PDB file of C-alpha atoms in Angstrom:
ATOM      1  CA  ALA A  26      13.485  -5.131 -10.418  1.00  0.00           C
ATOM      2  CA  GLN A  27      11.327  -2.187  -9.505  1.00  0.00           C
ATOM      3  CA  SER A  28      12.229  -0.324  -6.345  1.00  0.00           C
ATOM      4  CA  VAL A  29      11.136   2.851  -4.597  1.00  0.00           C
ATOM      5  CA  SER A  30      13.328   4.953  -2.360  1.00  0.00           C
ATOM      6  CA  GLN A  31      12.063   7.561   0.048  1.00  0.00           C
ATOM      7  CA  HIS A  32      14.730   9.986   1.168  1.00  0.00           C
ATOM      8  CA  ASN A  33      13.520  10.798   4.650  1.00  0.00           C
ATOM      9  CA  HIS A  34      12.507   8.244   7.250  1.00  0.00           C
ATOM     10  CA  HIS A  35      11.417  10.664   9.943  1.00  0.00           C
ATOM     11  CA  VAL A  36      10.534  14.324   9.516  1.00  0.00           C
ATOM     12  CA  ILE A  37       9.579  16.726  12.287  1.00  0.00           C
ATOM     13  CA  LEU A  38       8.024  20.076  11.392  1.00  0.00           C
ATOM     14  CA  SER A  39       6.205  22.856  13.157  1.00  0.00           C
ATOM     15  CA  GLU A  40       2.729  23.830  12.031  1.00  0.00           C
ATOM     16  CA  ALA A  41       2.686  26.149   8.998  1.00  0.00           C
ATOM     17  CA  ALA A  42       6.078  24.914   7.810  1.00  0.00           C
ATOM     18  CA  SER A  43       6.409  23.724   4.243  1.00  0.00           C
ATOM     19  CA  LEU A  44       6.823  20.050   3.478  1.00  0.00           C
ATOM     20  CA  GLU A  45       8.660  18.206   0.761  1.00  0.00           C
ATOM     21  CA  LEU A  46       9.120  14.443   0.868  1.00  0.00           C
ATOM     22  CA  GLY A  47      11.419  12.905  -1.684  1.00  0.00           C
ATOM     23  CA  CYS A  48      10.670   9.763  -3.681  1.00  0.00           C
ATOM     24  CA  ASN A  49      12.695   8.125  -6.430  1.00  0.00           C
ATOM     25  CA  TYR A  50      11.812   4.976  -8.278  1.00  0.00           C
ATOM     26  CA  SER A  51      13.719   2.532 -10.371  1.00  0.00           C
ATOM     27  CA  TYR A  52      11.947   1.241 -13.451  1.00  0.00           C
ATOM     28  CA  GLY A  53      12.477   1.879 -17.124  1.00  0.00           C
ATOM     29  CA  GLY A  54       8.984   1.368 -18.444  1.00  0.00           C
ATOM     30  CA  THR A  55       5.716   3.219 -18.127  1.00  0.00           C
ATOM     31  CA  VAL A  56       4.625   3.495 -14.541  1.00  0.00           C
ATOM     32  CA  ASN A  57       1.833   4.859 -12.416  1.00  0.00           C
ATOM     33  CA  LEU A  58       2.878   6.757  -9.293  1.00  0.00           C
ATOM     34  CA  PHE A  59       1.107   7.179  -5.987  1.00  0.00           C
ATOM     35  CA  TRP A  60       1.375   8.702  -2.568  1.00  0.00           C
ATOM     36  CA  TYR A  61      -0.553   6.975   0.203  1.00  0.00           C
ATOM     37  CA  VAL A  62      -0.993   8.179   3.764  1.00  0.00           C
ATOM     38  CA  GLN A  63      -1.589   6.189   6.921  1.00  0.00           C
ATOM     39  CA  TYR A  64      -2.921   8.246   9.812  1.00  0.00           C
ATOM     40  CA  PRO A  65      -2.459   6.773  13.290  1.00  0.00           C
ATOM     41  CA  GLY A  66      -4.843   3.875  13.749  1.00  0.00           C
ATOM     42  CA  GLN A  67      -6.319   4.196  10.278  1.00  0.00           C
ATOM     43  CA  HIS A  68      -6.003   2.342   6.999  1.00  0.00           C
ATOM     44  CA  LEU A  69      -3.909   3.416   4.038  1.00  0.00           C
ATOM     45  CA  GLN A  70      -5.570   6.137   1.998  1.00  0.00           C
ATOM     46  CA  LEU A  71      -4.700   7.528  -1.395  1.00  0.00           C
ATOM     47  CA  LEU A  72      -3.364  11.090  -1.331  1.00  0.00           C
ATOM     48  CA  LEU A  73      -2.770  11.491  -5.036  1.00  0.00           C
ATOM     49  CA  LYS A  74      -1.795   9.613  -8.169  1.00  0.00           C
ATOM     50  CA  TYR A  75      -0.099  10.221 -11.474  1.00  0.00           C
ATOM     51  CA  PHE A  76      -0.903   8.241 -14.592  1.00  0.00           C
ATOM     52  CA  SER A  77      -0.132  10.614 -17.452  1.00  0.00           C
ATOM     53  CA  GLY A  78      -0.531  14.202 -18.561  1.00  0.00           C
ATOM     54  CA  ASP A  79       0.288  17.200 -16.397  1.00  0.00           C
ATOM     55  CA  PRO A  80       3.266  16.183 -14.237  1.00  0.00           C
ATOM     56  CA  LEU A  81       2.022  18.361 -11.398  1.00  0.00           C
ATOM     57  CA  VAL A  82      -0.813  16.568  -9.677  1.00  0.00           C
ATOM     58  CA  LYS A  83      -2.977  17.789  -6.867  1.00  0.00           C
ATOM     59  CA  GLY A  84      -4.421  15.562  -4.218  1.00  0.00           C
ATOM     60  CA  ILE A  85      -6.532  15.778  -1.126  1.00  0.00           C
ATOM     61  CA  LYS A  86      -5.902  18.067   1.837  1.00  0.00           C
ATOM     62  CA  GLY A  87      -3.726  20.494  -0.094  1.00  0.00           C
ATOM     63  CA  PHE A  88      -1.029  18.020  -1.095  1.00  0.00           C
ATOM     64  CA  GLU A  89       0.576  18.030  -4.518  1.00  0.00           C
ATOM     65  CA  ALA A  90       3.325  16.078  -6.222  1.00  0.00           C
ATOM     66  CA  GLU A  91       5.528  16.641  -9.226  1.00  0.00           C
ATOM     67  CA  PHE A  92       6.606  13.871 -11.562  1.00  0.00           C
ATOM     68  CA  ILE A  93      10.031  14.503 -13.091  1.00  0.00           C
ATOM     69  CA  LYS A  94      10.600  11.707 -15.569  1.00  0.00           C
ATOM     70  CA  SER A  95      14.258  12.499 -16.203  1.00  0.00           C
ATOM     71  CA  LYS A  96      14.994  12.181 -12.513  1.00  0.00           C
ATOM     72  CA  PHE A  97      12.666   9.229 -11.852  1.00  0.00           C
ATOM     73  CA  SER A  98      11.235  11.297  -9.027  1.00  0.00           C
ATOM     74  CA  PHE A  99       7.796  11.957  -7.611  1.00  0.00           C
ATOM     75  CA  ASN A 100       8.185  14.321  -4.674  1.00  0.00           C
ATOM     76  CA  LEU A 101       5.308  15.213  -2.386  1.00  0.00           C
ATOM     77  CA  ARG A 102       4.769  18.805  -1.270  1.00  0.00           C
ATOM     78  CA  LYS A 103       2.494  20.850   0.921  1.00  0.00           C
ATOM     79  CA  PRO A 104       2.976  24.590   1.440  1.00  0.00           C
ATOM     80  CA  SER A 105       1.775  24.680   5.038  1.00  0.00           C
ATOM     81  CA  VAL A 106       1.387  21.599   7.223  1.00  0.00           C
ATOM     82  CA  GLN A 107      -1.090  21.164  10.030  1.00  0.00           C
ATOM     83  CA  TRP A 108      -0.937  19.074  13.174  1.00  0.00           C
ATOM     84  CA  SER A 109      -3.516  16.752  11.572  1.00  0.00           C
ATOM     85  CA  ASP A 110      -0.989  15.873   8.842  1.00  0.00           C
ATOM     86  CA  THR A 111       0.932  13.803  11.364  1.00  0.00           C
ATOM     87  CA  ALA A 112       1.043  10.391   9.707  1.00  0.00           C
ATOM     88  CA  GLU A 113       3.168   7.965   7.747  1.00  0.00           C
ATOM     89  CA  TYR A 114       3.522   8.662   4.044  1.00  0.00           C
ATOM     90  CA  PHE A 115       4.275   6.057   1.418  1.00  0.00           C
ATOM     91  CA  CYS A 116       5.370   6.539  -2.147  1.00  0.00           C
ATOM     92  CA  ALA A 117       4.415   3.675  -4.465  1.00  0.00           C
ATOM     93  CA  VAL A 118       4.715   2.659  -8.089  1.00  0.00           C
ATOM     94  CA  ASN A 119       3.159   0.052 -10.309  1.00  0.00           C
ATOM     95  CA  ARG A 120       3.805  -0.918 -13.850  1.00  0.00           C
ATOM     96  CA  TYR A 121       1.260   0.423 -16.306  1.00  0.00           C
ATOM     97  CA  GLY A 122      -1.506  -2.127 -16.655  1.00  0.00           C
ATOM     98  CA  ASN A 123      -0.483  -3.950 -13.504  1.00  0.00           C
ATOM     99  CA  THR A 124      -2.589  -2.194 -10.927  1.00  0.00           C
ATOM    100  CA  GLY A 125      -2.660  -4.731  -8.150  1.00  0.00           C
ATOM    101  CA  LYS A 126       1.081  -5.000  -7.641  1.00  0.00           C
ATOM    102  CA  LEU A 127       2.269  -1.853  -5.931  1.00  0.00           C
ATOM    103  CA  ILE A 128       5.898  -1.440  -4.961  1.00  0.00           C
ATOM    104  CA  PHE A 129       6.132   0.758  -1.887  1.00  0.00           C
ATOM    105  CA  GLY A 130       8.905   2.869  -0.479  1.00  0.00           C
ATOM    106  CA  GLN A 131       9.913   2.393   3.135  1.00  0.00           C
ATOM    107  CA  GLY A 132       7.686   5.215   4.295  1.00  0.00           C
ATOM    108  CA  THR A 133       8.286   8.576   5.933  1.00  0.00           C
ATOM    109  CA  THR A 134       6.929   9.338   9.363  1.00  0.00           C
ATOM    110  CA  LEU A 135       5.867  12.968   9.581  1.00  0.00           C
ATOM    111  CA  GLN A 136       5.414  14.526  12.998  1.00  0.00           C
ATOM    112  CA  VAL A 137       3.902  18.004  13.063  1.00  0.00           C
ATOM    113  CA  LYS A 138       4.322  19.944  16.281  1.00  0.00           C
ATOM    114  CA  PRO A 139       1.474  22.311  17.201  1.00  0.00           C
TER     115      PRO A 139
ATOM    116  CA  LYS B   8     -20.401   2.097  -0.097  1.00  0.00           C
ATOM    117  CA  ALA B   9     -18.743  -0.211   2.380  1.00  0.00           C
ATOM    118  CA  GLY B  10     -14.981  -0.326   2.339  1.00  0.00           C
ATOM    119  CA  VAL B  11     -12.636  -3.280   2.249  1.00  0.00           C
ATOM    120  CA  THR B  12     -13.350  -5.549   5.198  1.00  0.00           C
ATOM    121  CA  GLN B  13     -10.749  -7.812   6.722  1.00  0.00           C
ATOM    122  CA  THR B  14     -11.271 -10.467   9.355  1.00  0.00           C
ATOM    123  CA  PRO B  15     -10.086 -11.198  11.914  1.00  0.00           C
ATOM    124  CA  ARG B  16      -8.560  -7.883  12.958  1.00  0.00           C
ATOM    125  CA  TYR B  17      -6.227  -9.421  15.508  1.00  0.00           C
ATOM    126  CA  LEU B  18      -5.019 -12.940  16.094  1.00  0.00           C
ATOM    127  CA  ILE B  19      -2.328 -14.748  18.007  1.00  0.00           C
ATOM    128  CA  LYS B  20      -0.856 -18.043  16.854  1.00  0.00           C
ATOM    129  CA  THR B  21       2.073 -20.202  17.833  1.00  0.00           C
ATOM    130  CA  ARG B  22       4.931 -21.395  15.659  1.00  0.00           C
ATOM    131  CA  GLY B  23       3.999 -24.264  13.402  1.00  0.00           C
ATOM    132  CA  GLN B  24       0.312 -23.444  13.268  1.00  0.00           C
ATOM    133  CA  GLN B  25      -1.474 -22.214  10.192  1.00  0.00           C
ATOM    134  CA  VAL B  26      -3.731 -19.210   9.750  1.00  0.00           C
ATOM    135  CA  THR B  27      -6.399 -18.083   7.296  1.00  0.00           C
ATOM    136  CA  LEU B  28      -7.235 -14.429   6.773  1.00  0.00           C
ATOM    137  CA  SER B  29     -10.291 -13.172   4.956  1.00  0.00           C
ATOM    138  CA  CYS B  30     -10.930 -10.123   2.805  1.00  0.00           C
ATOM    139  CA  SER B  31     -14.184  -8.787   1.391  1.00  0.00           C
ATOM    140  CA  PRO B  32     -13.512  -6.202  -1.329  1.00  0.00           C
ATOM    141  CA  ILE B  33     -15.579  -3.178  -2.148  1.00  0.00           C
ATOM    142  CA  SER B  34     -18.707  -4.186  -4.023  1.00  0.00           C
ATOM    143  CA  GLY B  35     -17.972  -4.377  -7.738  1.00  0.00           C
ATOM    144  CA  HIS B  36     -14.217  -4.659  -7.319  1.00  0.00           C
ATOM    145  CA  ARG B  37     -12.792  -7.738  -8.980  1.00  0.00           C
ATOM    146  CA  SER B  38      -9.125  -7.427  -8.076  1.00  0.00           C
ATOM    147  CA  VAL B  39      -7.832  -8.240  -4.623  1.00  0.00           C
ATOM    148  CA  SER B  40      -4.199  -7.841  -3.575  1.00  0.00           C
ATOM    149  CA  TRP B  41      -2.475  -8.805  -0.348  1.00  0.00           C
ATOM    150  CA  TYR B  42       0.430  -7.056   1.341  1.00  0.00           C
ATOM    151  CA  GLN B  43       2.540  -7.722   4.394  1.00  0.00           C
ATOM    152  CA  GLN B  44       3.556  -4.738   6.520  1.00  0.00           C
ATOM    153  CA  THR B  45       6.368  -5.002   9.059  1.00  0.00           C
ATOM    154  CA  PRO B  46       8.540  -2.339  10.726  1.00  0.00           C
ATOM    155  CA  GLY B  47      11.679  -3.769   9.165  1.00  0.00           C
ATOM    156  CA  GLN B  48      10.575  -4.595   5.628  1.00  0.00           C
ATOM    157  CA  GLY B  49       7.773  -2.093   5.168  1.00  0.00           C
ATOM    158  CA  LEU B  50       4.946  -2.928   2.786  1.00  0.00           C
ATOM    159  CA  GLN B  51       5.624  -5.930   0.606  1.00  0.00           C
ATOM    160  CA  PHE B  52       3.391  -7.352  -2.107  1.00  0.00           C
ATOM    161  CA  LEU B  53       2.247 -10.926  -1.567  1.00  0.00           C
ATOM    162  CA  PHE B  54      -0.099 -11.697  -4.448  1.00  0.00           C
ATOM    163  CA  GLU B  55      -3.002 -10.438  -6.522  1.00  0.00           C
ATOM    164  CA  TYR B  56      -6.146 -12.214  -7.613  1.00  0.00           C
ATOM    165  CA  PHE B  57      -8.442 -11.205 -10.415  1.00  0.00           C
ATOM    166  CA  SER B  58     -11.534 -13.157 -11.423  1.00  0.00           C
ATOM    167  CA  GLU B  59     -10.482 -16.094  -9.230  1.00  0.00           C
ATOM    168  CA  THR B  60      -7.045 -16.351 -10.868  1.00  0.00           C
ATOM    169  CA  GLN B  61      -3.722 -15.415  -9.352  1.00  0.00           C
ATOM    170  CA  ARG B  62      -2.352 -12.719 -11.623  1.00  0.00           C
ATOM    171  CA  ASN B  63       0.779 -11.640  -9.767  1.00  0.00           C
ATOM    172  CA  LYS B  64       2.915 -13.108  -7.053  1.00  0.00           C
ATOM    173  CA  GLY B  65       5.545 -11.533  -4.841  1.00  0.00           C
ATOM    174  CA  ASN B  66       8.713 -13.061  -3.447  1.00  0.00           C
ATOM    175  CA  PHE B  67       7.322 -15.024  -0.557  1.00  0.00           C
ATOM    176  CA  PRO B  68       7.776 -18.733   0.202  1.00  0.00           C
ATOM    177  CA  GLY B  69       5.163 -21.279  -0.765  1.00  0.00           C
ATOM    178  CA  ARG B  70       3.845 -21.280   2.797  1.00  0.00           C
ATOM    179  CA  PHE B  71       1.934 -18.179   1.765  1.00  0.00           C
ATOM    180  CA  SER B  72      -1.015 -18.918  -0.472  1.00  0.00           C
ATOM    181  CA  GLY B  73      -4.301 -17.390  -1.390  1.00  0.00           C
ATOM    182  CA  ARG B  74      -7.457 -17.814  -3.346  1.00  0.00           C
ATOM    183  CA  GLN B  75     -10.387 -15.820  -4.605  1.00  0.00           C
ATOM    184  CA  PHE B  76     -13.985 -16.869  -4.765  1.00  0.00           C
ATOM    185  CA  SER B  77     -16.593 -16.148  -7.421  1.00  0.00           C
ATOM    186  CA  ASN B  78     -17.980 -13.264  -5.335  1.00  0.00           C
ATOM    187  CA  SER B  79     -14.469 -11.705  -5.337  1.00  0.00           C
ATOM    188  CA  ARG B  80     -13.923 -12.372  -1.654  1.00  0.00           C
ATOM    189  CA  SER B  81     -10.409 -13.572  -0.994  1.00  0.00           C
ATOM    190  CA  GLU B  82      -8.554 -15.563   1.608  1.00  0.00           C
ATOM    191  CA  MET B  83      -4.890 -15.917   2.294  1.00  0.00           C
ATOM    192  CA  ASN B  84      -3.333 -18.765   4.194  1.00  0.00           C
ATOM    193  CA  VAL B  85       0.000 -19.054   5.917  1.00  0.00           C
ATOM    194  CA  SER B  86       1.075 -22.547   6.910  1.00  0.00           C
ATOM    195  CA  THR B  87       3.775 -23.617   9.350  1.00  0.00           C
ATOM    196  CA  LEU B  88       3.942 -20.192  10.951  1.00  0.00           C
ATOM    197  CA  GLU B  89       7.304 -18.711  11.879  1.00  0.00           C
ATOM    198  CA  LEU B  90       8.059 -15.887  14.293  1.00  0.00           C
ATOM    199  CA  GLY B  91       8.980 -13.680  11.340  1.00  0.00           C
ATOM    200  CA  ASP B  92       5.455 -13.958   9.966  1.00  0.00           C
ATOM    201  CA  SER B  93       4.253 -11.588  12.680  1.00  0.00           C
ATOM    202  CA  ALA B  94       2.961  -8.629  10.722  1.00  0.00           C
ATOM    203  CA  LEU B  95       0.012  -6.571   9.641  1.00  0.00           C
ATOM    204  CA  TYR B  96      -1.546  -8.199   6.595  1.00  0.00           C
ATOM    205  CA  LEU B  97      -3.342  -5.765   4.345  1.00  0.00           C
ATOM    206  CA  CYS B  98      -5.866  -6.481   1.674  1.00  0.00           C
ATOM    207  CA  ALA B  99      -6.600  -4.039  -1.123  1.00  0.00           C
ATOM    208  CA  SER B 100      -9.203  -4.068  -3.848  1.00  0.00           C
ATOM    209  CA  SER B 101      -9.569  -2.250  -7.127  1.00  0.00           C
ATOM    210  CA  PHE B 102     -12.280  -1.996  -9.731  1.00  0.00           C
ATOM    211  CA  GLN B 103     -10.764  -3.860 -12.625  1.00  0.00           C
ATOM    212  CA  GLY B 104      -7.205  -4.306 -11.486  1.00  0.00           C
ATOM    213  CA  LYS B 105      -5.977  -2.750 -14.657  1.00  0.00           C
ATOM    214  CA  ASP B 106      -5.324   0.823 -15.656  1.00  0.00           C
ATOM    215  CA  THR B 107      -7.566   2.330 -13.047  1.00  0.00           C
ATOM    216  CA  GLY B 108      -4.722   2.709 -10.613  1.00  0.00           C
ATOM    217  CA  GLU B 109      -6.237   3.208  -7.238  1.00  0.00           C
ATOM    218  CA  LEU B 110      -6.144   0.491  -4.620  1.00  0.00           C
ATOM    219  CA  PHE B 111      -8.477   0.707  -1.643  1.00  0.00           C
ATOM    220  CA  PHE B 112      -7.027  -0.801   1.503  1.00  0.00           C
ATOM    221  CA  GLY B 113      -8.641  -2.486   4.459  1.00  0.00           C
ATOM    222  CA  GLU B 114      -7.576  -1.917   8.057  1.00  0.00           C
ATOM    223  CA  GLY B 115      -5.611  -5.124   8.113  1.00  0.00           C
ATOM    224  CA  SER B 116      -5.299  -8.289  10.151  1.00  0.00           C
ATOM    225  CA  ARG B 117      -2.582  -8.116  12.773  1.00  0.00           C
ATOM    226  CA  LEU B 118      -0.963 -11.493  13.247  1.00  0.00           C
ATOM    227  CA  THR B 119       1.281 -12.232  16.191  1.00  0.00           C
ATOM    228  CA  VAL B 120       3.219 -15.483  16.161  1.00  0.00           C
ATOM    229  CA  LEU B 121       4.545 -16.679  19.522  1.00  0.00           C
TER     230      LEU B 121
END
């Protein structure tokens, strides 16, 4: 069965620090990969997605992620975080052609100190 | 363009009762998926509907059911409520539900079972 593992459950950073959140998935077929963010009191929003092509994808608000197929990983990065990045971040995967069924990781709570 | 709308936003029920939650997808979106979010289990896929047909189903008991109408609006029903059903129920819609990848989430219906 598909599964997604996020390495960090709770991360605390100071503003301007660099961020990397780990995500590994378990599935042997073709997959689509996503990072979603949930700001306090708001709905889940898409940060970025990978379907195919360049394994380095850029998303909104300066976030990027790198797909490493050999490692089944899709890590999220941001060079310099801001207080407004405080949120919960979810890595997710679905099987190619099966858009509606997303398998989510457990989420990482990011707290950025001003 | 209006986003995904879920009603009601909050509700309180007692054990043994049943509940119906409603979701109006983004105009033009034909796929609607439902997810349960809890602190312990995270985000778990319930089911997906596309063109009034259930296309995918997660690992939830038969007490959880859903349907989709011809205008793509969807409802989910939970019968014989248990305390463990307390959760945030999220609805997500996508354009075709296939190969387009991105799910758009509503703000959720928070169910408390007493």
